[in-house]
Short mmCIF file of C-alpha atoms in Angstrom, two decimals:
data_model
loop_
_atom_site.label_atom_id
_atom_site.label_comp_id
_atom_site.label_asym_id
_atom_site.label_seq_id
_atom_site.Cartn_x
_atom_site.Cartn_y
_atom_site.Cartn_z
CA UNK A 1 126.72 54.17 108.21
CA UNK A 2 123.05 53.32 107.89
CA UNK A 3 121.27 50.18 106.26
CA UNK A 4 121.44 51.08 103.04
CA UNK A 5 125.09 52.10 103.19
CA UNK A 6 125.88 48.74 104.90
CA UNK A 7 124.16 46.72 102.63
CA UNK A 8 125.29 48.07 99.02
CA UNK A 9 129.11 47.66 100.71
CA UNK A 10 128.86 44.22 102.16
CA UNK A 11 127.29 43.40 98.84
CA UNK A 12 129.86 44.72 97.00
CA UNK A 13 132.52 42.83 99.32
CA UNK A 14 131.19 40.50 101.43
CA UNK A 15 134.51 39.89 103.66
CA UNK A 16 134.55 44.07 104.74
CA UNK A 17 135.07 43.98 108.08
CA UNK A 18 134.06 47.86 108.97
CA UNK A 19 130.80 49.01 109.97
CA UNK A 20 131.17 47.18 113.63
CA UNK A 21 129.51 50.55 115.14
CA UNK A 22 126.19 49.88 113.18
CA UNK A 23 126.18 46.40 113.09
CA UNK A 24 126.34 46.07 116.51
CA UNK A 25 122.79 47.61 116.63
CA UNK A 26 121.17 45.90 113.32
CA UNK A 27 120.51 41.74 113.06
CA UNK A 28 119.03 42.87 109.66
CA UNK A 29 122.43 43.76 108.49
CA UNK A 30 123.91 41.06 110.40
CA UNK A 31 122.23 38.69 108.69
CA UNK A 32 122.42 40.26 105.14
CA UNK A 33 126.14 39.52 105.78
CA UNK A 34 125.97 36.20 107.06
CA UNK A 35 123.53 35.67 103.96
CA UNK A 36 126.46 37.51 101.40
CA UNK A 37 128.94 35.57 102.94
CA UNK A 38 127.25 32.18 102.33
CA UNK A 39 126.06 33.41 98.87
CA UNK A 40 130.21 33.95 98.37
CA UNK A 41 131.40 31.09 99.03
CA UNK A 42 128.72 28.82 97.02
CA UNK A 43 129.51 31.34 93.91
CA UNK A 44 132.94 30.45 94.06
CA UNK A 45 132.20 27.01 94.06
CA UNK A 46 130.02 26.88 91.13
CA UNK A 47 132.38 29.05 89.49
CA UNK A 48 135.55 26.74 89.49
CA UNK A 49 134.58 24.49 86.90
CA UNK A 50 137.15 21.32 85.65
CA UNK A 51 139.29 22.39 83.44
CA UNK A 52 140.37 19.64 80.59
CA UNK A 53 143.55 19.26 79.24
CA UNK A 54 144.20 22.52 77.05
CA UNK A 55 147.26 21.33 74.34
CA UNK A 56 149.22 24.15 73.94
CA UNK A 57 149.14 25.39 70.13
CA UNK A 58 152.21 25.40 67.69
CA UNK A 59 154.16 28.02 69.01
CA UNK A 60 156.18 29.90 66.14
CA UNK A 61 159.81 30.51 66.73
CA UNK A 62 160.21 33.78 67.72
CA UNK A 63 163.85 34.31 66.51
CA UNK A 64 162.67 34.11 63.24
CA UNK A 65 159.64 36.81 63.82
CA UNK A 66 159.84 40.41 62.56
CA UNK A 67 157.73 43.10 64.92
CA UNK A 68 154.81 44.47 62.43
CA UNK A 69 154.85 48.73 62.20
CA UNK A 70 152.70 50.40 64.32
CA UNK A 71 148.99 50.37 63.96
CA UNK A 72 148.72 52.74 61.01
CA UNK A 73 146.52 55.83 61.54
CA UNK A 74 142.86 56.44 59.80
CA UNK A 75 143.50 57.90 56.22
CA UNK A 76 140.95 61.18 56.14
CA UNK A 77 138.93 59.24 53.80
CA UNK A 78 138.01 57.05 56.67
CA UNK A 79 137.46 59.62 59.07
CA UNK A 80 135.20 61.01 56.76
CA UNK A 81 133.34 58.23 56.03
CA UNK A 82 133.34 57.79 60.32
CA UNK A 83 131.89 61.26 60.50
CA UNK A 84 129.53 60.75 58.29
CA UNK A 85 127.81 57.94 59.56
CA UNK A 86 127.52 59.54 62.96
CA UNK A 87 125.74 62.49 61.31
CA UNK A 88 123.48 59.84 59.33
CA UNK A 89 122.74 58.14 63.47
CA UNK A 90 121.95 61.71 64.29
CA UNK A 91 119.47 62.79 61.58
CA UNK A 92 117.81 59.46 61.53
CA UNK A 93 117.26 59.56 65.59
CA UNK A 94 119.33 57.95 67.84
CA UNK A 95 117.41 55.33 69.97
CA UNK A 96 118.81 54.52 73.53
CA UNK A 97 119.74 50.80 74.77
CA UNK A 98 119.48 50.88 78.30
CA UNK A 99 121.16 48.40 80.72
CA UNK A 100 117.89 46.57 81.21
CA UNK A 101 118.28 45.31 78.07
CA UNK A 102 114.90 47.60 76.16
CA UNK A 103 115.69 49.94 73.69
CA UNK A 104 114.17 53.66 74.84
CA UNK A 105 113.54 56.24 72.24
CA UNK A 106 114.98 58.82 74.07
CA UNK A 107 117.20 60.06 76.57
CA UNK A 108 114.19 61.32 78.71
CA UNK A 109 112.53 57.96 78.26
CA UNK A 110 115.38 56.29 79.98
CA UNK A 111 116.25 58.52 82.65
CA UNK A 112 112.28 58.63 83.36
CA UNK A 113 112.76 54.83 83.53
CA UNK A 114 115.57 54.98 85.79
CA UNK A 115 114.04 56.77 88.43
CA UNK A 116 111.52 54.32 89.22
CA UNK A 117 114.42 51.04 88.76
CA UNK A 118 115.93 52.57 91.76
CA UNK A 119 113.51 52.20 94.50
CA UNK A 120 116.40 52.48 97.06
CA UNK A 121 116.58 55.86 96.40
CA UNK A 122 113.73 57.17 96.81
CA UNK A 123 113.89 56.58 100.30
CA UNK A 124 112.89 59.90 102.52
CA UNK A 125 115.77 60.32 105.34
CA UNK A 126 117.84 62.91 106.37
CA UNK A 127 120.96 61.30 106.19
CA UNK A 128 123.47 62.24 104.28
CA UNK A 129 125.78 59.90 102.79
CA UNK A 130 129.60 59.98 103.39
CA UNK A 131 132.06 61.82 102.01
CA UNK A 132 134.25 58.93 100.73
CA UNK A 133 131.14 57.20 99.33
CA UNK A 134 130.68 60.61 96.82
CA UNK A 135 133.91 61.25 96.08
CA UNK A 136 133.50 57.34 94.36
CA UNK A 137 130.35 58.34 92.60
CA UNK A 138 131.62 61.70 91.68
CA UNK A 139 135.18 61.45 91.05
CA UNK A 140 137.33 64.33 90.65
CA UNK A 141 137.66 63.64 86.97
CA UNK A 142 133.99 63.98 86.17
CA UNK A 143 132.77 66.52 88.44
CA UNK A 144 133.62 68.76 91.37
CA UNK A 145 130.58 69.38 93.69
CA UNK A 146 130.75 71.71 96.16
CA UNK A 147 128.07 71.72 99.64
CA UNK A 148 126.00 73.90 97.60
CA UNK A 149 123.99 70.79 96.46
CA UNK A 150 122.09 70.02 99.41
CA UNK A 151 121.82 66.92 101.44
CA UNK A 152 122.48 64.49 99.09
CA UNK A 153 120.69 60.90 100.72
CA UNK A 154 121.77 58.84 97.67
CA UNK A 155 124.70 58.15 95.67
CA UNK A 156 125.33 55.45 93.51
CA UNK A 157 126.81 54.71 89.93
CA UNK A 158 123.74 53.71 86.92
CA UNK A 159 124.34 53.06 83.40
CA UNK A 160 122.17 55.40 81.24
CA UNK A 161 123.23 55.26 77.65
CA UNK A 162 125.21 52.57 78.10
CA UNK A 163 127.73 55.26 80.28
CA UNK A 164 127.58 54.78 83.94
CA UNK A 165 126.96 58.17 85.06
CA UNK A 166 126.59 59.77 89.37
CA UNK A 167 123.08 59.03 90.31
CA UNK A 168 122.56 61.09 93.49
CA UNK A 169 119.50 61.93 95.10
CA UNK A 170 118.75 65.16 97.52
CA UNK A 171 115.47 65.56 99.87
CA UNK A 172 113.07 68.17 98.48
CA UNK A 173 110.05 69.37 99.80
CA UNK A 174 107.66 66.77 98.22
CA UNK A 175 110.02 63.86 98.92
CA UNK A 176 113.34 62.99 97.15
CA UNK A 177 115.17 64.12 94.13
CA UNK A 178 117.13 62.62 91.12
CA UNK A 179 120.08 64.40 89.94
CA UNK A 180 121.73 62.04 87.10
CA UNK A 181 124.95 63.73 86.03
CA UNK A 182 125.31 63.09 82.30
CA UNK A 183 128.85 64.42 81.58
CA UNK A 184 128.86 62.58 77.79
CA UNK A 185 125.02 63.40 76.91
CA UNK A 186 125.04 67.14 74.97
CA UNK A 187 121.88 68.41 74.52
CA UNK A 188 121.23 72.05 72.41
CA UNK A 189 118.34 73.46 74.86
CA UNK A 190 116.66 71.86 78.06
CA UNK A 191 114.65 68.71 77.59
CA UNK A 192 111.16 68.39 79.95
CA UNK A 193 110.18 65.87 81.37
CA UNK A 194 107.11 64.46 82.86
CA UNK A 195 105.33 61.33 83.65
CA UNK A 196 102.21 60.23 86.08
CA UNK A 197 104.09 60.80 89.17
CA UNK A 198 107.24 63.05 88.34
CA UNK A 199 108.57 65.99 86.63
CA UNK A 200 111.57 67.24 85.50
CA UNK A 201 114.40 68.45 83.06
CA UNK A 202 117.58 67.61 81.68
CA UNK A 203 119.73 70.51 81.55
CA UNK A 204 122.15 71.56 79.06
CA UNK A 205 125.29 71.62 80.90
CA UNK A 206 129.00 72.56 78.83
CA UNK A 207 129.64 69.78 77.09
CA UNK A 208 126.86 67.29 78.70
CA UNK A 209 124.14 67.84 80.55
CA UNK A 210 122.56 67.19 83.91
CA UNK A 211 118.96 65.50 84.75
CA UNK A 212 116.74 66.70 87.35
CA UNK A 213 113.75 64.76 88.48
CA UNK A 214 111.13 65.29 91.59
CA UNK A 215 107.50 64.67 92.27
CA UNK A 216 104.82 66.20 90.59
CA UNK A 217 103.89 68.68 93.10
CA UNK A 218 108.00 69.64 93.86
CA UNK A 219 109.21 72.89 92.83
CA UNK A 220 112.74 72.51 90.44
CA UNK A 221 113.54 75.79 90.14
CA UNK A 222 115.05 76.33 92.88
CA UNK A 223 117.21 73.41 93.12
CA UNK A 224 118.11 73.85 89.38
CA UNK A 225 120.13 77.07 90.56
CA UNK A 226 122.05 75.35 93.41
CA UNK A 227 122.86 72.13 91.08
CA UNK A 228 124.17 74.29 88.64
CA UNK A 229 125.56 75.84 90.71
CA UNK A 230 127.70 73.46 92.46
CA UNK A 231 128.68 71.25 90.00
CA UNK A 232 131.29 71.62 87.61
CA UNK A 233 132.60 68.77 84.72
CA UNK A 234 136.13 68.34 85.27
CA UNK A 235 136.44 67.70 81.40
CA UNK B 1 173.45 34.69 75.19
CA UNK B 2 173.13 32.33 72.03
CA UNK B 3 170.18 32.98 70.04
CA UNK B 4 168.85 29.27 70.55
CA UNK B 5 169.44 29.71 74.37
CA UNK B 6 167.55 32.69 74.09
CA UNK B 7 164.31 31.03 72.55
CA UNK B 8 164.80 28.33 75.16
CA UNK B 9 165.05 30.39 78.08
CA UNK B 10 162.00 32.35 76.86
CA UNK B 11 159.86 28.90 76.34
CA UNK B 12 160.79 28.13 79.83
CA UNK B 13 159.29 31.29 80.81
CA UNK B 14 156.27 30.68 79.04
CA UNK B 15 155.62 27.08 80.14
CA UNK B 16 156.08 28.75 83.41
CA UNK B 17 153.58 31.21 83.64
CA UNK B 18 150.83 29.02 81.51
CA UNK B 19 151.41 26.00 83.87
CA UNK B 20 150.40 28.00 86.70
CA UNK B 21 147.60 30.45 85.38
CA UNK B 22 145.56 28.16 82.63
CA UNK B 23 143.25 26.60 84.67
CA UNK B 24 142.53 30.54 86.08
CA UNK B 25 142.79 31.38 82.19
CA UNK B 26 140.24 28.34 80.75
CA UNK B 27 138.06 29.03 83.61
CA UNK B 28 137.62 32.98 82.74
CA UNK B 29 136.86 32.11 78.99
CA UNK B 30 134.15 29.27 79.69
CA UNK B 31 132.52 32.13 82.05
CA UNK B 32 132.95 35.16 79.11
CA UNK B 33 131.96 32.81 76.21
CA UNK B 34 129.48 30.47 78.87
CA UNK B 35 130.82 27.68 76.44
CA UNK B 36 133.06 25.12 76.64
CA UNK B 37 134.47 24.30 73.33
CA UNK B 38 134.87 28.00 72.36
CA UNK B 39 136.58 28.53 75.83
CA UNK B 40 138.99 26.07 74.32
CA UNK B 41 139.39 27.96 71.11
CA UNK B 42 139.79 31.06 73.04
CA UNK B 43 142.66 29.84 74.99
CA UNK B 44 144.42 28.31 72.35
CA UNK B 45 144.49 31.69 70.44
CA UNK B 46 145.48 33.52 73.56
CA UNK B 47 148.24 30.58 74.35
CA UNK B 48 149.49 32.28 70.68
CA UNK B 49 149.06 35.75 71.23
CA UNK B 50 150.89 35.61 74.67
CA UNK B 51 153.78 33.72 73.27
CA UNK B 52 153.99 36.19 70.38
CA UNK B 53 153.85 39.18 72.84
CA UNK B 54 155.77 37.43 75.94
CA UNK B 55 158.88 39.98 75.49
CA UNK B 56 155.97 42.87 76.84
CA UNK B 57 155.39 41.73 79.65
CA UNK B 58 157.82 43.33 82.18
CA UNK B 59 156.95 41.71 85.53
CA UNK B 60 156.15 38.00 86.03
CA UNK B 61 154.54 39.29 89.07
CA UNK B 62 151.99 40.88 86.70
CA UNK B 63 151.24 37.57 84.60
CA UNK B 64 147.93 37.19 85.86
CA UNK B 65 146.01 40.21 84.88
CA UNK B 66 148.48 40.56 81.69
CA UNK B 67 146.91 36.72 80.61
CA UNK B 68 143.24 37.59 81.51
CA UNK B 69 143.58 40.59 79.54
CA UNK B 70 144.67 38.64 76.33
CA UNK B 71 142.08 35.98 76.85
CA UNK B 72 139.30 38.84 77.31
CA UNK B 73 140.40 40.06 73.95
CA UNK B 74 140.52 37.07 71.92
CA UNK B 75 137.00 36.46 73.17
CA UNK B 76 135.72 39.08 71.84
CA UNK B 77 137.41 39.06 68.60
CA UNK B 78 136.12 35.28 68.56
CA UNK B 79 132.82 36.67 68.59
CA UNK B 80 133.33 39.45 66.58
CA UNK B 81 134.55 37.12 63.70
CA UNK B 82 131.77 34.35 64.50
CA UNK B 83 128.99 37.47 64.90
CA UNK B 84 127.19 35.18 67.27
CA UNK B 85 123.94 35.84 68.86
CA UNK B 86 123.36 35.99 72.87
CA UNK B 87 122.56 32.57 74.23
CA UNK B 88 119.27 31.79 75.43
CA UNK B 89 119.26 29.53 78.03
CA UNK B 90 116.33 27.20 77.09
CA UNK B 91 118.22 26.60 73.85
CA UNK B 92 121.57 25.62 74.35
CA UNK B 93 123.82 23.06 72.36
CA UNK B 94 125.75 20.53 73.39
CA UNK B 95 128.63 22.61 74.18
CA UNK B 96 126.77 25.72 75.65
CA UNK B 97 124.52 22.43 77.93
CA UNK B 98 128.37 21.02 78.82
CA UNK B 99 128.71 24.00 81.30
CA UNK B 100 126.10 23.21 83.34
CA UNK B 101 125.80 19.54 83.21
CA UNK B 102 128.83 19.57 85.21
CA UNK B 103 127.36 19.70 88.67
CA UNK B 104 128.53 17.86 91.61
CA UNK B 105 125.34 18.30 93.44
CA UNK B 106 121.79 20.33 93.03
CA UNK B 107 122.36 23.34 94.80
CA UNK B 108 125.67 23.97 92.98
CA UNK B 109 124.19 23.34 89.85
CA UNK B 110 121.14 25.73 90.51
CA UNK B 111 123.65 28.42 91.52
CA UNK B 112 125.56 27.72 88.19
CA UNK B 113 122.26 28.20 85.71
CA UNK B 114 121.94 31.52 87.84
CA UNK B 115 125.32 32.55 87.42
CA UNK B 116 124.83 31.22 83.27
CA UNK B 117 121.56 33.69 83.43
CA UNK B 118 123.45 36.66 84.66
CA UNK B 119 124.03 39.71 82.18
CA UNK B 120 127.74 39.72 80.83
CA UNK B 121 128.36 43.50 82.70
CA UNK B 122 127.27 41.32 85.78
CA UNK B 123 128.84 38.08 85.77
CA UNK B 124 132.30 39.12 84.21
CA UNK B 125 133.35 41.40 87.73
CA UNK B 126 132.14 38.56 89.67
CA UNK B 127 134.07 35.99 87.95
CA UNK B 128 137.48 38.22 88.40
CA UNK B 129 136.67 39.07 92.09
CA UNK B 130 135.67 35.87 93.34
CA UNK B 131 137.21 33.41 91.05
CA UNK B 132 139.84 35.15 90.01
CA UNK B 133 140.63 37.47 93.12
CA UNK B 134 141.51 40.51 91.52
CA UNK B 135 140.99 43.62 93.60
CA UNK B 136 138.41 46.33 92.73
CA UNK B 137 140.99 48.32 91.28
CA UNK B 138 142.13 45.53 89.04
CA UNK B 139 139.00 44.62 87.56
CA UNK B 140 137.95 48.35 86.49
CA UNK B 141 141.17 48.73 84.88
CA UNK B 142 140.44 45.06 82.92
CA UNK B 143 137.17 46.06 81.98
CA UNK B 144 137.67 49.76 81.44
CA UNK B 145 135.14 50.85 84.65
CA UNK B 146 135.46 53.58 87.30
CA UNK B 147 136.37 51.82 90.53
CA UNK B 148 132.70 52.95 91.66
CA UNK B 149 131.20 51.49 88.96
CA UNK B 150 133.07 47.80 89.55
CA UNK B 151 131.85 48.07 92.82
CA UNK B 152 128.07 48.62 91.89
CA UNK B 153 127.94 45.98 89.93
CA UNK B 154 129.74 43.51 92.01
CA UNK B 155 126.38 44.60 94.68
CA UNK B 156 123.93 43.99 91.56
CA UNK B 157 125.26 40.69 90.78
CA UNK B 158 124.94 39.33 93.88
CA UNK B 159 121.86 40.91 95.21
CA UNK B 160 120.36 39.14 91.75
CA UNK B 161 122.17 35.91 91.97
CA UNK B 162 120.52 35.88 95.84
CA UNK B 163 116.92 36.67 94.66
CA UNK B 164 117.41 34.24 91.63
CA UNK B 165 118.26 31.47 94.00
CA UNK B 166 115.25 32.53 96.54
CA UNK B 167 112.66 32.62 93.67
CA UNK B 168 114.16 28.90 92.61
CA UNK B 169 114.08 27.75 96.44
CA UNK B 170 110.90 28.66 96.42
CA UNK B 171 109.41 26.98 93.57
#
């Protein structure tokens, strides 16, 4: 378990107790826990707010009470009318509300946005992270991913699209690179991307679609072939 | 059993389960709705619904999560029917102020305007882990998440709650 690793699970449950190997060697982590800890306990506090006297409402009497038929299904008209309007969000042109709360104009936009939100990840090391930890960013009913991928350094759930989709990250040659596995995003040919310090693509990919990002100077192709193949959408 | 005995047995059950989870119940609206009058409203309509829906719940065991569920609901139908607008903070009313002005000292109160500033997909987890203690598992099924997913943004909300409350230290 290294810093990183350490950190993102204490602060995702301060009273985990594992990790003794490593933080036995790091007061940085040591006191990131203390520091969760404390943060814990003052968050329940604030959280338990009085309570006033709730009267409970007029309750009907039951006895009386006939159970309502199922929930009816859509009459066609209504699907059609459903249908419709997604076709009308379509041709118009979808625009993207990311979790950050600004609206991106496209897909790329926000997954070129992403990148740099993550500064954690873009870390340069060479080691991998666990097993266990991937198999909860990649479960088994999204994706199977087989060694193929490379050293994966990074792995950690985003929302993109308002869908919280694997990000994982892999050490190229020019430093590291975003995969974003985008299971529910479908698009008809491959999408480039490029901004002042990084390239890229998102891949069509069965029924969604995969995004690859590295620095300028990195070479994708390569690691396009071994992403696609080693993953495979479960759905 | 007599049909009266029946209703009465099944109001006892009722009373039972409310008297011990409301608090956890009123407490999980004012957080969802971060107001205290339509925290009110919200329980009352999920007192309802529960008693109108008491016979499906199986396991008294399960009351907790079955009763956060409801309340989650009728929040959201409360604010689908009142189509109201995210609060800003620097204009709250009276209501909206009540839920901070409730502070027994400064530091609590700071680390309730943080937890008031935090994104809903942010503060709702954290409410259910730590107020609420439900496990990770729990709180992705309530909210519809991957287990991964709860557990990234449990880390978010507290690595922003501890940089909101640095940046206010500081100032």
């Amino acid at each position: 378990m290294n810093c990183e690793e350490y950190k993102q699970t204490i602060g995702a449950d301060p009273k985990f107790d594992g990790g003794a190997g490593h933080l036995s060697e790091c007061t940085e982590c040591q006191t990131y826990r203390d520091e969760m800890r404390a943060l814990d306990m003052k968050i329940g506090r604030a959280l338990a707010l009085e309570v006033p006297e709730i009267a409970v409402p007029e309750l009907p009497d039951m006895e009386n009470v006939v159970s309502l038929p199922e929930r009816r299904r859509l009459s066609t008209p209504t699907w059609f009318a459903m249908a419709a309007t997604v076709l009308l969000a379509l041709f118009v042109g979808v625009r993207f509300a990311g979790n950050d709360g600004v609206v991106y104009e496209s897909l790329a936009d926000e997954v070129l946005a992403h990148v740099s939100h993550e500064p954690a990840s873009l870390r340069v090391t060479d080691i991998a992270v666990s097993d266990d930890h991937l198999r909860d960013v990649v479960p088994a009913n999204i994706a199977e991913m087989d060694a193929n991928a490379g050293l994966i350094t990074f792995a950690q759930t985003c929302p993109i699209n308002g869908n919280d989709v694997p990000h994982l990250v892999i050490q190229g040659e020019h430093g590291p690179v975003t995969i974003l596995l985008l299971p529910d995003e479908m698009v008809s040919e491959a999408v480039l991307l490029n901004d002042e310090n990084s390239h890229g693509v998102i891949l069509p990919v069965g029924d969604g679609s995969i995004a690859i990002i590295g620095a300028q100077e990195e070479q994708l192709d390569e690691i396009q072939k071994q992403i696609l193949q080693s993953v495979m959408w479960s759905t | 059993m007599h049909g009266s005995n029946v209703e009465q047995h099944r109001r006892q059950r009722f009373d039972q389960i409310v008297g011990v989870f409301h608090q956890d119940m009123y407490r999980y609206a004012a957080w969802l709705s971060r107001d205290k009058a339509i925290a009110e409203d919200v329980v009352q309509e999920a007192l309802l619904r529960a008693w109108k829906s008491l016979d499906s719940l199986r396991d008294d065991a399960a009351a907790k999560p079955w009763l956060l569920t409801i309340v989650r609901r009728e929040n959201a139908r409360y604010f689908e029917r009142k189509r109201l607008e995210t609060v800003d903070i620097d204009s709250l009313t009276a209501s909206q102020a009540a839920l901070l002005s409730e502070q027994p000292d400064d530091d609590l109160g700071a680390m309730r305007e943080a937890m008031y500033s935090l994104e809903d997909e942010y503060r709702e987890p954290l409410v259910l882990r730590v107020l609420m203690g439900l496990s990770t598992n729990e709180i992705a099924e309530q909210m519809g998440l991957k287990q991964g997913a709860v557990l990234t943004r449990l880390h978010r909300a507290r690595a922003k709650l501890k940089r909101i409350m640095q940046a206010q230290a500081a100032d």
